[in-house]
Amino acid sequence: MSEPLSQAGVRSRITSLMPTRADLAEMRRHPRRDLLAGLTVAVVALPLALGFGVSSGLGAEAGLATAVVAGALAAVFGGSNLQVSGPTGAMTVVLVPIVADYGPGGVLTVGLMAGVILVLLALLRAGGSMRYVPAPVVEGFTLGIACVIGLQQIPNALGVPAPEGDRVLVVAWRAAGEFVRAPNWTAAALALAVAAVMLVGARWKPTVPFSVLAVIGATVVAQIAGLDGARPIGDLPPGLPAPSLAFVDTAALGSLVAPALAVAALAALESLLSASVADGMTVGRRHDPDRELFGQGLANIVSPMFGGVPATGAIARTAVNVRTGATSRLASLTHAAVLAAIVFAAAPLVSRIPLAALAGVLLATAVRMVEVGSLRAMTRATRSDAVILVLTAAATLVLDLVQAVIIGLAVAGVLALGAVARQARLAPLPLDRGDHTDEEHELLAEHIVAYRIDGPLFFAAAHRFLLELTELADVRVVVLRMSYVSVVDATGALVLKDAVTKLRRRGILVLASGIRPAHRRALDSVGVLELLRHEGREYATTPEAIGAARAHLERDGVLPVAAASRATVPAPTRETP
């Protein structure tokens, strides 16, 4: 491809990912419903944005900046009309060790690099890959994230300084030890009260934003009572900072590639999963996965310039958006606009919120992320699904999220290959009696074995196939019926060649019938067809192959000539079942 054509193709691809007139027309249809839904989502998102900003290590202002900037850009350029984006618990889990290793500037740089990677993935049409992630991996991933988010809140919930460490289990254990030595019952009571109000309230009246009510109540109580143990968020800047790239350290870019890839992978996975959840909650709506990656990429490129952490599509906020009647991107834009107004007008009030109250919000969020019914159904489906789910959840808790997904996908792939490989089998077929006498048929059956190869003949099943085939004894001719083979790869073809060669060395004639055209290339590449064509050992149909086998036995004097002549069968036009 010439360079001008390549550039034209890139421009055309970028144009296809841009917002359309249909998006604008959709926003004009039900503006009141979208404005109300956006306001509701903003109320729900405020404590989450604050909490995830604090948990990430960059502060509450970083969470608010992410919700405003990334939320607006992803709403405009994303591939879902209903997606709500911002800081999330899953991303926070990844960012904590990055902050410890590279500092706040490293996190902002990683977010910028991840945004560029997401845009490249969109240009390469990688969005459709989400459908290959098995449901047990997603469920295990979600369960592991919920556990990590809950454990991350232990220090703030107990009112103790965050202990050192990059493993959430170790940090939570050390925080519990600090609390035992110097209990802070005020912080613990506030956290438990906020979490209890959210969990009970959600079951009582799901449409009421109990998270905001609980945080307001905890803040009022802490201020009026003058509770010393209720440490507040602290001062917040009255607005968003001016955009800047001063945080970029070009000397550190090489060491940040791996964290950026991890952040980009998580952003893509969570955003596409969230968009799929939104599709499932509506009728007739389908998101554009490549455009969704493009929108999230732009959001993550711009958000760090304003001090924001990496963002993804937020499943909980997206679900609230859909349930409250959102119909277009106007709802997500309204959510970002309301949060921006809060940043500029209410920063002094927000700064007084106790950290323990935000910890309670996130503890309740972690509990609500766990769908017990879905987990129970998944573990009961098959043993493989249960293994995949448990391993992914454990890896998420012990390792990191990207490694957990890779492990889950690898285990799922191995188990799936094993299940497919078990479908491959050699099925012995009885020979038709035709007009032969019992004595003649018994003589044929003693020296001719016909096998039908069912299912895939590939690397996961090929060696078992070879073992079964080469264990034949007291046979003169083997007829392999290939019309029921579904897949052949290079390993399967080599094993088939090896089996034919070993049988020939034992003096056994191997004939094949019904080889599909789609499989001929793989078989021909390793020399199987050449081997079978020798002396006419490949036939279009099974009756032709059996007729040739009987003729071979007649020439060797094993079968009477009369029987062989009666055994000749006219060749049908296609392979018979």
Short mmCIF file of C-alpha atoms in Angstrom, two decimals, residues 67-541:
data_model
loop_
_atom_site.label_atom_id
_atom_site.label_comp_id
_atom_site.label_asym_id
_atom_site.label_seq_id
_atom_site.Cartn_x
_atom_site.Cartn_y
_atom_site.Cartn_z
CA ALA A 67 -15.12 12.62 36.62
CA VAL A 68 -15.56 16.04 35.01
CA VAL A 69 -13.02 15.97 32.16
CA ALA A 70 -12.97 12.29 31.27
CA GLY A 71 -16.71 11.98 31.88
CA ALA A 72 -17.47 14.75 29.37
CA LEU A 73 -15.03 13.62 26.66
CA ALA A 74 -16.03 9.95 26.85
CA ALA A 75 -19.68 10.98 26.66
CA VAL A 76 -19.08 12.92 23.43
CA PHE A 77 -16.62 10.62 21.66
CA GLY A 78 -17.48 7.19 23.17
CA GLY A 79 -19.35 4.42 21.42
CA SER A 80 -22.26 4.11 23.84
CA ASN A 81 -25.10 6.59 24.24
CA LEU A 82 -25.58 5.56 27.87
CA GLN A 83 -22.06 5.02 29.20
CA VAL A 84 -20.89 7.07 32.21
CA SER A 85 -17.13 7.29 32.66
CA GLY A 86 -14.87 8.40 35.47
CA PRO A 87 -12.58 7.03 38.19
CA THR A 88 -13.39 3.45 39.18
CA GLY A 89 -12.41 1.02 41.86
CA ALA A 90 -10.77 -1.38 39.43
CA MET A 91 -8.51 1.34 38.08
CA THR A 92 -7.71 2.54 41.59
CA VAL A 93 -6.42 -0.94 42.42
CA VAL A 94 -3.92 -0.69 39.56
CA LEU A 95 -2.88 2.89 40.33
CA VAL A 96 -1.89 2.41 43.98
CA PRO A 97 1.38 0.54 43.25
CA ILE A 98 2.15 2.95 40.38
CA VAL A 99 1.88 5.90 42.79
CA ALA A 100 4.18 4.11 45.23
CA ASP A 101 6.80 3.40 42.54
CA TYR A 102 6.65 6.50 40.34
CA GLY A 103 4.77 9.16 42.28
CA PRO A 104 1.81 11.31 41.13
CA GLY A 105 3.62 12.48 38.00
CA GLY A 106 4.16 8.86 36.97
CA VAL A 107 0.44 8.12 37.32
CA LEU A 108 -0.48 11.11 35.13
CA THR A 109 2.07 10.04 32.51
CA VAL A 110 0.79 6.47 32.57
CA GLY A 111 -2.75 7.74 32.01
CA LEU A 112 -1.62 9.80 29.03
CA MET A 113 0.28 6.87 27.50
CA ALA A 114 -2.66 4.54 28.11
CA GLY A 115 -4.93 6.98 26.29
CA VAL A 116 -2.66 6.89 23.25
CA ILE A 117 -2.68 3.08 23.34
CA LEU A 118 -6.48 3.02 23.47
CA VAL A 119 -6.72 5.31 20.44
CA LEU A 120 -4.35 3.00 18.53
CA LEU A 121 -6.46 -0.02 19.52
CA ALA A 122 -9.54 1.76 18.18
CA LEU A 123 -7.79 2.50 14.88
CA LEU A 124 -6.80 -1.18 14.66
CA ARG A 125 -10.43 -2.28 15.23
CA ALA A 126 -9.58 -4.17 18.42
CA GLY A 127 -12.87 -3.37 20.15
CA GLY A 128 -14.59 -6.57 19.08
CA SER A 129 -12.14 -8.70 21.07
CA MET A 130 -14.22 -8.22 24.23
CA ARG A 131 -16.63 -10.92 23.11
CA TYR A 132 -13.89 -13.51 23.53
CA VAL A 133 -13.61 -12.94 27.30
CA PRO A 134 -15.52 -15.79 29.00
CA ALA A 135 -18.20 -14.97 31.56
CA PRO A 136 -16.40 -16.81 34.44
CA VAL A 137 -13.34 -14.60 33.89
CA VAL A 138 -15.50 -11.46 34.10
CA GLU A 139 -17.30 -12.71 37.22
CA GLY A 140 -14.07 -13.73 38.94
CA PHE A 141 -12.48 -10.43 37.96
CA THR A 142 -15.41 -8.50 39.44
CA LEU A 143 -15.36 -10.54 42.65
CA GLY A 144 -11.63 -9.98 43.06
CA ILE A 145 -11.99 -6.24 42.46
CA ALA A 146 -14.74 -6.03 45.06
CA CYS A 147 -12.50 -7.72 47.63
CA VAL A 148 -9.56 -5.43 46.81
CA ILE A 149 -11.69 -2.27 47.00
CA GLY A 150 -13.05 -3.34 50.37
CA LEU A 151 -9.61 -4.13 51.74
CA GLN A 152 -8.23 -0.82 50.48
CA GLN A 153 -10.72 1.05 52.67
CA ILE A 154 -9.63 -0.59 55.92
CA PRO A 155 -7.13 2.15 56.96
CA ASN A 156 -9.55 5.06 56.42
CA ALA A 157 -12.49 3.09 57.83
CA LEU A 158 -10.52 2.40 61.02
CA GLY A 159 -9.10 5.92 61.19
CA VAL A 160 -5.43 4.88 61.11
CA PRO A 161 -2.62 6.15 58.83
CA ALA A 162 -2.15 4.02 55.73
CA PRO A 163 0.61 1.50 56.46
CA GLU A 164 3.46 0.99 54.01
CA GLY A 165 3.20 -1.82 51.50
CA ASP A 166 2.08 -2.51 47.94
CA ARG A 167 -0.04 -5.59 48.65
CA VAL A 168 -3.58 -4.86 49.73
CA LEU A 169 -3.79 -7.87 52.06
CA VAL A 170 -0.61 -6.81 53.87
CA VAL A 171 -1.75 -3.18 54.17
CA ALA A 172 -5.18 -4.16 55.50
CA TRP A 173 -3.63 -6.55 58.04
CA ARG A 174 -1.20 -3.88 59.28
CA ALA A 175 -4.03 -1.33 59.51
CA ALA A 176 -6.06 -3.73 61.62
CA GLY A 177 -3.05 -4.18 63.90
CA GLU A 178 -2.70 -0.41 64.30
CA PHE A 179 -6.38 -0.15 65.19
CA VAL A 180 -6.05 -2.85 67.85
CA ARG A 181 -3.16 -0.94 69.43
CA ALA A 182 -4.92 2.46 69.27
CA PRO A 183 -8.65 2.10 68.48
CA ASN A 184 -10.44 4.96 66.69
CA TRP A 185 -14.07 4.08 67.32
CA THR A 186 -15.32 7.35 65.81
CA ALA A 187 -13.98 6.58 62.34
CA ALA A 188 -15.11 2.96 62.50
CA ALA A 189 -18.62 3.99 63.57
CA LEU A 190 -18.92 6.55 60.79
CA ALA A 191 -17.74 4.09 58.14
CA LEU A 192 -20.08 1.34 59.32
CA ALA A 193 -23.01 3.73 59.59
CA VAL A 194 -22.57 5.08 56.06
CA ALA A 195 -22.17 1.57 54.62
CA ALA A 196 -25.23 0.31 56.52
CA VAL A 197 -27.41 3.22 55.37
CA MET A 198 -26.39 2.63 51.74
CA LEU A 199 -26.96 -1.13 51.81
CA VAL A 200 -30.27 -1.04 53.70
CA GLY A 201 -31.51 2.00 51.81
CA ALA A 202 -30.74 0.43 48.42
CA ARG A 203 -32.98 -2.53 49.28
CA TRP A 204 -35.71 -0.30 50.68
CA LYS A 205 -35.86 2.43 48.01
CA PRO A 206 -33.33 1.87 45.20
CA THR A 207 -34.11 5.21 43.51
CA VAL A 208 -33.04 7.34 46.50
CA PRO A 209 -29.32 8.39 46.51
CA PHE A 210 -28.61 7.14 50.03
CA SER A 211 -24.85 7.44 49.47
CA VAL A 212 -25.09 11.25 49.32
CA LEU A 213 -27.55 11.37 52.22
CA ALA A 214 -25.29 9.19 54.35
CA VAL A 215 -22.18 11.25 53.56
CA ILE A 216 -24.01 14.51 54.32
CA GLY A 217 -25.31 13.06 57.59
CA ALA A 218 -21.86 11.83 58.62
CA THR A 219 -20.31 15.21 57.78
CA VAL A 220 -22.95 17.15 59.76
CA VAL A 221 -22.56 14.88 62.78
CA ALA A 222 -18.77 15.16 62.68
CA GLN A 223 -18.91 18.97 62.43
CA ILE A 224 -21.56 19.55 65.11
CA ALA A 225 -20.15 17.04 67.57
CA GLY A 226 -16.57 18.09 66.90
CA LEU A 227 -15.42 14.48 66.55
CA ASP A 228 -11.64 14.39 66.69
CA GLY A 229 -11.38 10.97 65.09
CA ALA A 230 -13.23 12.02 61.92
CA ARG A 231 -10.33 13.25 59.78
CA PRO A 232 -11.69 15.29 56.82
CA ILE A 233 -10.64 15.23 53.17
CA GLY A 234 -8.84 18.55 53.49
CA ASP A 235 -8.65 21.61 51.30
CA LEU A 236 -9.71 21.32 47.68
CA PRO A 237 -8.80 23.77 44.92
CA PRO A 238 -11.76 26.00 43.91
CA GLY A 239 -11.93 24.71 40.34
CA LEU A 240 -9.92 22.70 37.85
CA PRO A 241 -6.25 23.48 37.34
CA ALA A 242 -5.03 24.88 34.03
CA PRO A 243 -4.11 22.13 31.54
CA SER A 244 -0.43 21.25 31.60
CA LEU A 245 2.03 18.59 30.50
CA ALA A 246 4.68 19.60 33.02
CA PHE A 247 4.32 16.23 34.75
CA VAL A 248 5.81 14.32 31.78
CA ASP A 249 9.34 13.07 32.43
CA THR A 250 10.71 11.90 29.08
CA ALA A 251 13.53 10.01 30.79
CA ALA A 252 11.01 7.81 32.60
CA LEU A 253 8.81 6.96 29.60
CA GLY A 254 10.57 3.66 28.93
CA SER A 255 10.00 2.36 32.45
CA LEU A 256 6.31 3.38 32.30
CA VAL A 257 5.44 1.37 29.18
CA ALA A 258 4.47 -1.76 31.13
CA PRO A 259 2.20 0.10 33.61
CA ALA A 260 0.65 2.01 30.70
CA LEU A 261 -0.14 -1.23 28.88
CA ALA A 262 -1.73 -2.59 32.06
CA VAL A 263 -3.85 0.55 32.53
CA ALA A 264 -4.90 0.54 28.86
CA ALA A 265 -5.85 -3.13 29.01
CA LEU A 266 -7.94 -2.57 32.12
CA ALA A 267 -9.57 0.57 30.70
CA ALA A 268 -10.51 -1.29 27.52
CA LEU A 269 -11.82 -4.33 29.39
CA GLU A 270 -13.89 -2.44 31.95
CA SER A 271 -15.24 0.13 29.48
CA LEU A 272 -16.36 -2.45 26.93
CA LEU A 273 -17.85 -4.59 29.69
CA SER A 274 -19.75 -1.60 31.08
CA ALA A 275 -21.05 -0.68 27.62
CA SER A 276 -22.20 -4.28 27.11
CA VAL A 277 -24.05 -4.15 30.44
CA ALA A 278 -25.82 -0.97 29.27
CA ASP A 279 -26.83 -2.72 26.04
CA GLY A 280 -28.26 -5.61 28.00
CA MET A 281 -30.38 -3.27 30.15
CA THR A 282 -32.04 -1.69 27.09
CA VAL A 283 -33.86 -2.85 23.98
CA GLY A 284 -32.47 -2.28 20.52
CA ARG A 285 -29.27 -0.47 21.54
CA ARG A 286 -25.78 -1.60 20.59
CA HIS A 287 -22.57 0.25 21.32
CA ASP A 288 -19.69 0.65 18.87
CA PRO A 289 -16.72 -1.02 20.63
CA ASP A 290 -14.04 0.64 18.52
CA ARG A 291 -15.56 4.07 19.00
CA GLU A 292 -15.81 3.36 22.73
CA LEU A 293 -12.07 2.67 22.85
CA PHE A 294 -11.46 5.87 20.89
CA GLY A 295 -13.55 7.95 23.30
CA GLN A 296 -11.88 6.43 26.36
CA GLY A 297 -8.50 7.04 24.74
CA LEU A 298 -9.19 10.73 24.21
CA ALA A 299 -10.55 11.02 27.75
CA ASN A 300 -7.38 9.51 29.20
CA ILE A 301 -5.14 11.70 27.06
CA VAL A 302 -6.78 14.93 28.24
CA SER A 303 -7.70 14.03 31.83
CA PRO A 304 -4.08 13.89 33.13
CA MET A 305 -3.51 17.42 31.81
CA PHE A 306 -6.02 18.60 34.44
CA GLY A 307 -4.58 16.39 37.18
CA GLY A 308 -7.03 13.54 36.67
CA VAL A 309 -6.31 9.84 37.11
CA PRO A 310 -6.94 7.26 34.33
CA ALA A 311 -10.64 6.72 33.70
CA THR A 312 -12.85 3.91 32.42
CA GLY A 313 -16.51 3.28 31.86
CA ALA A 314 -18.14 2.88 35.29
CA ILE A 315 -20.56 -0.04 35.49
CA ALA A 316 -22.43 1.14 38.61
CA ARG A 317 -22.91 4.72 37.38
CA THR A 318 -23.87 3.51 33.90
CA ALA A 319 -26.50 1.22 35.42
CA VAL A 320 -27.93 4.13 37.45
CA ASN A 321 -28.00 6.21 34.27
CA VAL A 322 -30.01 3.58 32.42
CA ARG A 323 -32.39 2.87 35.30
CA THR A 324 -33.25 6.54 35.72
CA GLY A 325 -34.40 6.86 32.11
CA ALA A 326 -31.43 8.17 30.17
CA THR A 327 -31.81 8.00 26.39
CA SER A 328 -28.76 9.80 24.99
CA ARG A 329 -25.31 11.22 25.69
CA LEU A 330 -26.91 14.32 27.16
CA ALA A 331 -27.32 12.47 30.48
CA SER A 332 -23.59 11.70 30.76
CA LEU A 333 -22.71 15.27 29.78
CA THR A 334 -25.11 16.59 32.42
CA HIS A 335 -23.44 14.36 35.02
CA ALA A 336 -20.05 15.89 34.17
CA ALA A 337 -21.46 19.44 34.15
CA VAL A 338 -23.08 19.06 37.59
CA LEU A 339 -19.84 17.74 39.06
CA ALA A 340 -17.97 20.68 37.50
CA ALA A 341 -20.40 23.09 39.17
CA ILE A 342 -19.78 21.36 42.49
CA VAL A 343 -16.02 21.69 42.01
CA PHE A 344 -16.28 25.44 41.39
CA ALA A 345 -19.04 26.31 43.88
CA ALA A 346 -18.90 23.86 46.77
CA ALA A 347 -15.24 22.92 47.22
CA PRO A 348 -15.08 24.29 50.81
CA LEU A 349 -18.08 22.19 51.84
CA VAL A 350 -16.78 19.06 50.14
CA SER A 351 -13.41 19.43 51.90
CA ARG A 352 -15.11 18.82 55.27
CA ILE A 353 -16.33 15.31 54.41
CA PRO A 354 -14.71 12.72 56.74
CA LEU A 355 -12.46 10.18 55.05
CA ALA A 356 -14.18 7.47 57.09
CA ALA A 357 -17.51 8.38 55.44
CA LEU A 358 -15.99 7.96 51.98
CA ALA A 359 -14.51 4.64 53.11
CA GLY A 360 -18.01 3.55 54.13
CA VAL A 361 -19.31 4.49 50.66
CA LEU A 362 -16.67 2.35 48.98
CA LEU A 363 -17.18 -0.54 51.40
CA ALA A 364 -20.88 -0.59 50.49
CA THR A 365 -19.97 -0.29 46.79
CA ALA A 366 -17.70 -3.32 47.09
CA VAL A 367 -20.45 -5.35 48.72
CA ARG A 368 -22.97 -4.35 46.04
CA MET A 369 -20.56 -5.34 43.26
CA VAL A 370 -20.84 -9.00 44.29
CA GLU A 371 -23.82 -10.65 42.60
CA VAL A 372 -24.32 -13.72 44.78
CA GLY A 373 -26.91 -15.26 42.47
CA SER A 374 -24.68 -14.90 39.43
CA LEU A 375 -21.70 -16.36 41.26
CA ARG A 376 -23.76 -19.31 42.48
CA ALA A 377 -25.08 -20.00 38.99
CA MET A 378 -21.60 -19.77 37.47
CA THR A 379 -20.02 -22.16 39.97
CA ARG A 380 -22.83 -24.65 39.47
CA ALA A 381 -22.69 -24.55 35.67
CA THR A 382 -19.58 -26.70 35.17
CA ARG A 383 -16.50 -27.55 37.16
CA SER A 384 -14.37 -25.69 34.60
CA ASP A 385 -16.37 -22.50 35.06
CA ALA A 386 -15.97 -22.72 38.82
CA VAL A 387 -12.20 -23.24 38.53
CA ILE A 388 -11.84 -20.28 36.15
CA LEU A 389 -13.89 -18.00 38.40
CA VAL A 390 -12.02 -18.90 41.59
CA LEU A 391 -8.56 -18.65 40.00
CA THR A 392 -9.33 -15.27 38.42
CA ALA A 393 -10.68 -13.89 41.70
CA ALA A 394 -7.69 -15.18 43.66
CA ALA A 395 -5.22 -13.81 41.11
CA THR A 396 -6.96 -10.43 41.24
CA LEU A 397 -6.58 -10.36 45.00
CA VAL A 398 -3.01 -11.65 45.21
CA LEU A 399 -1.44 -10.33 41.97
CA ASP A 400 -2.75 -7.48 39.81
CA LEU A 401 -5.83 -7.11 37.63
CA VAL A 402 -4.23 -7.50 34.21
CA GLN A 403 -2.31 -10.59 35.29
CA ALA A 404 -5.56 -11.95 36.74
CA VAL A 405 -7.37 -11.54 33.43
CA ILE A 406 -4.47 -13.14 31.55
CA ILE A 407 -4.45 -16.08 33.96
CA GLY A 408 -8.22 -16.43 33.69
CA LEU A 409 -8.10 -16.37 29.89
CA ALA A 410 -5.22 -18.85 29.82
CA VAL A 411 -6.98 -21.31 32.13
CA ALA A 412 -10.23 -20.88 30.21
CA GLY A 413 -8.39 -21.52 26.95
CA VAL A 414 -6.69 -24.66 28.25
CA LEU A 415 -9.94 -26.06 29.65
CA ALA A 416 -11.80 -25.21 26.44
CA LEU A 417 -9.14 -26.93 24.35
CA GLY A 418 -9.40 -29.96 26.59
CA ALA A 419 -13.17 -30.06 26.15
CA VAL A 420 -12.86 -29.73 22.37
CA ALA A 421 -10.10 -32.32 22.24
CA ARG A 422 -12.27 -34.83 24.07
CA GLN A 423 -14.80 -34.54 21.26
CA ALA A 424 -12.30 -36.01 18.81
CA ARG A 425 -12.62 -39.78 18.62
CA LEU A 426 -12.16 -42.79 16.42
CA ALA A 427 -15.50 -44.52 15.88
CA PRO A 428 -15.23 -48.11 14.50
CA LEU A 429 -17.78 -48.78 11.75
CA PRO A 430 -19.25 -52.20 10.93
CA LEU A 431 -18.86 -53.38 7.34
CA ASP A 432 -22.06 -53.93 5.37
CA ARG A 433 -22.89 -57.60 4.81
CA GLY A 434 -24.23 -56.88 1.33
CA ASP A 435 -24.64 -60.17 -0.53
CA HIS A 436 -21.78 -61.91 1.26
CA THR A 437 -22.17 -65.11 3.15
CA ASP A 438 -21.60 -65.16 6.90
CA GLU A 439 -18.24 -66.85 6.38
CA GLU A 440 -17.12 -64.23 3.84
CA HIS A 441 -18.26 -61.34 6.06
CA GLU A 442 -16.40 -62.74 9.06
CA LEU A 443 -13.30 -63.03 6.90
CA LEU A 444 -13.63 -59.39 5.81
CA ALA A 445 -14.20 -58.21 9.37
CA GLU A 446 -11.07 -60.01 10.53
CA HIS A 447 -8.82 -58.09 8.14
CA ILE A 448 -10.50 -54.73 7.36
CA VAL A 449 -11.18 -52.06 9.98
CA ALA A 450 -13.09 -48.91 9.06
CA TYR A 451 -12.85 -45.89 11.37
CA ARG A 452 -14.74 -42.62 11.26
CA ILE A 453 -12.73 -39.71 12.68
CA ASP A 454 -15.14 -37.40 14.47
CA GLY A 455 -14.45 -33.81 15.56
CA PRO A 456 -11.23 -31.78 15.43
CA LEU A 457 -7.87 -33.26 14.53
CA PHE A 458 -5.57 -30.66 16.08
CA PHE A 459 -2.71 -30.34 18.51
CA ALA A 460 -4.80 -30.88 21.65
CA ALA A 461 -6.25 -34.20 20.45
CA ALA A 462 -3.81 -35.49 17.87
CA HIS A 463 -1.49 -37.55 20.06
CA ARG A 464 -4.33 -39.44 21.69
CA PHE A 465 -5.60 -40.15 18.20
CA LEU A 466 -2.19 -41.53 17.18
CA LEU A 467 -2.07 -43.78 20.24
CA GLU A 468 -5.50 -45.24 19.52
CA LEU A 469 -4.82 -45.80 15.85
CA THR A 470 -1.41 -47.44 16.14
CA GLU A 471 -2.63 -49.95 18.76
CA LEU A 472 -4.51 -51.90 16.07
CA ALA A 473 -3.55 -55.56 15.80
CA ASP A 474 -4.28 -58.45 13.39
CA VAL A 475 -5.53 -56.12 10.68
CA ARG A 476 -4.52 -55.99 7.00
CA VAL A 477 -6.36 -52.80 5.89
CA VAL A 478 -7.47 -49.65 7.72
CA VAL A 479 -10.04 -47.34 6.13
CA LEU A 480 -10.08 -43.80 7.59
CA ARG A 481 -13.33 -41.98 6.97
CA MET A 482 -12.39 -38.27 7.04
CA SER A 483 -15.65 -36.57 6.09
CA TYR A 484 -16.60 -35.93 9.75
CA VAL A 485 -13.34 -34.20 10.66
CA SER A 486 -14.15 -30.59 11.62
CA VAL A 487 -10.68 -29.04 11.95
CA VAL A 488 -7.16 -30.05 10.93
CA ASP A 489 -4.04 -28.14 11.94
CA ALA A 490 -0.36 -28.80 11.26
CA THR A 491 0.06 -30.93 14.38
CA GLY A 492 -2.94 -33.07 13.51
CA ALA A 493 -1.68 -33.50 9.96
CA LEU A 494 1.78 -34.54 11.17
CA VAL A 495 0.32 -37.04 13.63
CA LEU A 496 -1.87 -38.51 10.89
CA LYS A 497 1.19 -38.87 8.66
CA ASP A 498 3.09 -40.52 11.51
CA ALA A 499 0.21 -42.96 12.11
CA VAL A 500 -0.01 -43.89 8.41
CA THR A 501 3.77 -44.40 8.24
CA LYS A 502 3.84 -46.62 11.35
CA LEU A 503 0.95 -48.73 10.09
CA ARG A 504 2.66 -49.16 6.70
CA ARG A 505 5.82 -50.40 8.43
CA ARG A 506 3.71 -53.11 10.05
CA GLY A 507 2.38 -54.13 6.64
CA ILE A 508 -1.04 -52.54 7.12
CA LEU A 509 -2.56 -50.76 4.14
CA VAL A 510 -4.14 -47.37 5.02
CA LEU A 511 -6.90 -45.94 2.82
CA ALA A 512 -8.67 -42.61 3.31
CA SER A 513 -12.00 -41.32 2.08
CA GLY A 514 -13.99 -38.09 2.13
CA ILE A 515 -11.17 -35.60 2.77
CA ARG A 516 -12.72 -32.14 2.75
CA PRO A 517 -11.31 -29.46 0.44
CA ALA A 518 -10.79 -27.11 3.41
CA HIS A 519 -8.45 -29.65 5.04
CA ARG A 520 -6.37 -30.51 2.00
CA ARG A 521 -3.93 -27.61 2.39
CA ALA A 522 -2.89 -28.61 5.92
CA LEU A 523 -2.61 -32.28 4.95
CA ASP A 524 -0.71 -31.52 1.76
CA SER A 525 1.76 -29.19 3.49
CA VAL A 526 3.22 -32.05 5.57
CA GLY A 527 3.02 -34.71 2.85
CA VAL A 528 -0.02 -36.68 4.02
CA LEU A 529 -1.84 -36.47 0.69
CA GLU A 530 1.25 -37.54 -1.21
CA LEU A 531 1.56 -40.53 1.10
CA LEU A 532 -2.09 -41.49 0.68
CA ARG A 533 -2.08 -40.97 -3.07
CA HIS A 534 0.63 -43.60 -3.41
CA GLU A 535 -0.91 -46.62 -5.14
CA GLY A 536 -4.31 -44.92 -5.07
CA ARG A 537 -4.96 -44.83 -1.35
CA GLU A 538 -7.18 -41.73 -1.26
CA TYR A 539 -10.81 -42.03 -2.36
CA ALA A 540 -13.74 -39.68 -2.64
CA THR A 541 -16.19 -42.00 -0.90
#
